[in-house]
Amino acid sequence: MIRVLFVCLGNICRSPLAEAILNSKVELVGMQSQFKCDSAGTSDFHIGELPDERTIKCASKYNLPLNHRSRQVNRTDFRDFDYILAMDDNNLRNLNNLKIRYGFADKEIHLMRNFVAKTQGMSVPDPYYGGEEGFEEIYQILDEAIDSFLAQVKATHQLYA
Ligand code: 4NP
């Protein structure tokens, strides 16, 4: 079982959408039993809330079920997830500080877009203060990045549907 945690700031825009996209891709190839996927935020701003209404609208456009309430990253996440994927540099920096504080200094945290060779080092931009077009943009970015992530994980762990 490969356990994947997507992390952004609020856990109401980027990371719940990423979680829904990965779940959908995994289901499409019948690999549900081989993946566990979740998302969380580095902040406590929206704990307990449903995804942003623009996230919900974007997910429904692509027929992606969203079943998530915002939660904050916690200590056990560093133990319980094989892959922790940060959406931007801020998230990455916060996670790298937390992992040291929580005693998981060796845990590698990945930047989401590093799985696509041509977008290494780039962020999944925070769409919160922008318009609806920002959500279409993050959908396209995440769709591509998650395809690459899945391909690499399948190869690394020799997973077959
Ligand atoms: P997310 O977007 O990190 O992709 O969920 C944001 C959601 C809320 C805020 C910022 C970004 N906020 O400042 O409340």
mmCIF file of C-alpha atoms in Angstrom, residues 27-92:
data_model
loop_
_atom_site.group_PDB
_atom_site.id
_atom_site.type_symbol
_atom_site.label_atom_id
_atom_site.label_comp_id
_atom_site.label_asym_id
_atom_site.label_seq_id
_atom_site.Cartn_x
_atom_site.Cartn_y
_atom_site.Cartn_z
ATOM 1 C CA GLU A 27 -9.696 4.031 -9.563
ATOM 2 C CA LEU A 28 -9.606 4.257 -13.353
ATOM 3 C CA VAL A 29 -6.858 1.629 -13.463
ATOM 4 C CA GLY A 30 -8.337 -0.476 -10.652
ATOM 5 C CA MET A 31 -5.524 0.141 -8.184
ATOM 6 C CA GLN A 32 -7.606 1.378 -5.226
ATOM 7 C CA SER A 33 -6.321 -1.368 -2.951
ATOM 8 C CA GLN A 34 -2.730 -0.261 -3.589
ATOM 9 C CA PHE A 35 -3.097 3.430 -2.719
ATOM 10 C CA LYS A 36 -4.252 5.432 0.251
ATOM 11 C CA CYS A 37 -4.580 9.136 -0.378
ATOM 12 C CA ASP A 38 -5.315 12.112 1.890
ATOM 13 C CA SER A 39 -4.667 15.849 2.092
ATOM 14 C CA ALA A 40 -3.906 18.410 4.785
ATOM 15 C CA GLY A 41 -2.952 22.045 5.293
ATOM 16 C CA THR A 42 0.014 23.626 7.029
ATOM 17 C CA SER A 43 -2.300 26.289 8.513
ATOM 18 C CA ASP A 44 -5.247 26.021 10.892
ATOM 19 C CA PHE A 45 -7.260 28.621 8.945
ATOM 20 C CA HIS A 46 -10.031 26.359 7.660
ATOM 21 C CA ILE A 47 -10.024 23.283 9.901
ATOM 22 C CA GLY A 48 -13.254 21.327 9.553
ATOM 23 C CA GLU A 49 -14.434 23.181 6.459
ATOM 24 C CA LEU A 50 -15.478 21.727 3.132
ATOM 25 C CA PRO A 51 -13.353 22.657 0.089
ATOM 26 C CA ASP A 52 -13.700 26.165 -1.337
ATOM 27 C CA GLU A 53 -16.815 26.500 -3.517
ATOM 28 C CA ARG A 54 -14.582 27.130 -6.553
ATOM 29 C CA THR A 55 -12.731 23.867 -5.835
ATOM 30 C CA ILE A 56 -16.088 22.082 -5.631
ATOM 31 C CA LYS A 57 -17.171 23.613 -8.950
ATOM 32 C CA CYS A 58 -13.917 22.627 -10.664
ATOM 33 C CA ALA A 59 -14.075 19.082 -9.281
ATOM 34 C CA SER A 60 -17.643 18.621 -10.452
ATOM 35 C CA LYS A 61 -16.690 19.851 -13.946
ATOM 36 C CA TYR A 62 -14.253 16.929 -14.146
ATOM 37 C CA ASN A 63 -16.536 14.457 -12.352
ATOM 38 C CA LEU A 64 -14.208 14.140 -9.388
ATOM 39 C CA PRO A 65 -15.857 13.212 -6.096
ATOM 40 C CA LEU A 66 -14.677 15.432 -3.226
ATOM 41 C CA ASN A 67 -15.003 13.893 0.217
ATOM 42 C CA HIS A 68 -12.798 15.968 2.440
ATOM 43 C CA ARG A 69 -12.893 18.342 5.372
ATOM 44 C CA SER A 70 -9.887 20.560 5.961
ATOM 45 C CA ARG A 71 -7.409 19.384 8.555
ATOM 46 C CA GLN A 72 -3.969 20.519 9.665
ATOM 47 C CA VAL A 73 -0.819 18.448 9.157
ATOM 48 C CA ASN A 74 0.155 16.657 12.363
ATOM 49 C CA ARG A 75 3.020 14.637 13.784
ATOM 50 C CA THR A 76 1.645 11.235 12.833
ATOM 51 C CA ASP A 77 1.426 12.237 9.162
ATOM 52 C CA PHE A 78 5.226 12.022 8.934
ATOM 53 C CA ARG A 79 5.022 8.439 10.143
ATOM 54 C CA ASP A 80 1.891 7.375 8.260
ATOM 55 C CA PHE A 81 2.572 8.585 4.700
ATOM 56 C CA ASP A 82 5.189 7.313 2.247
ATOM 57 C CA TYR A 83 4.936 10.371 0.014
ATOM 58 C CA ILE A 84 4.287 13.860 1.344
ATOM 59 C CA LEU A 85 3.822 16.245 -1.575
ATOM 60 C CA ALA A 86 4.003 20.008 -1.053
ATOM 61 C CA MET A 87 2.288 22.397 -3.461
ATOM 62 C CA ASP A 88 4.719 25.309 -3.094
ATOM 63 C CA ASP A 89 7.957 26.485 -1.463
ATOM 64 C CA ASN A 90 6.180 27.829 1.602
ATOM 65 C CA ASN A 91 4.466 24.517 2.246
ATOM 66 C CA LEU A 92 7.788 22.739 1.677
#
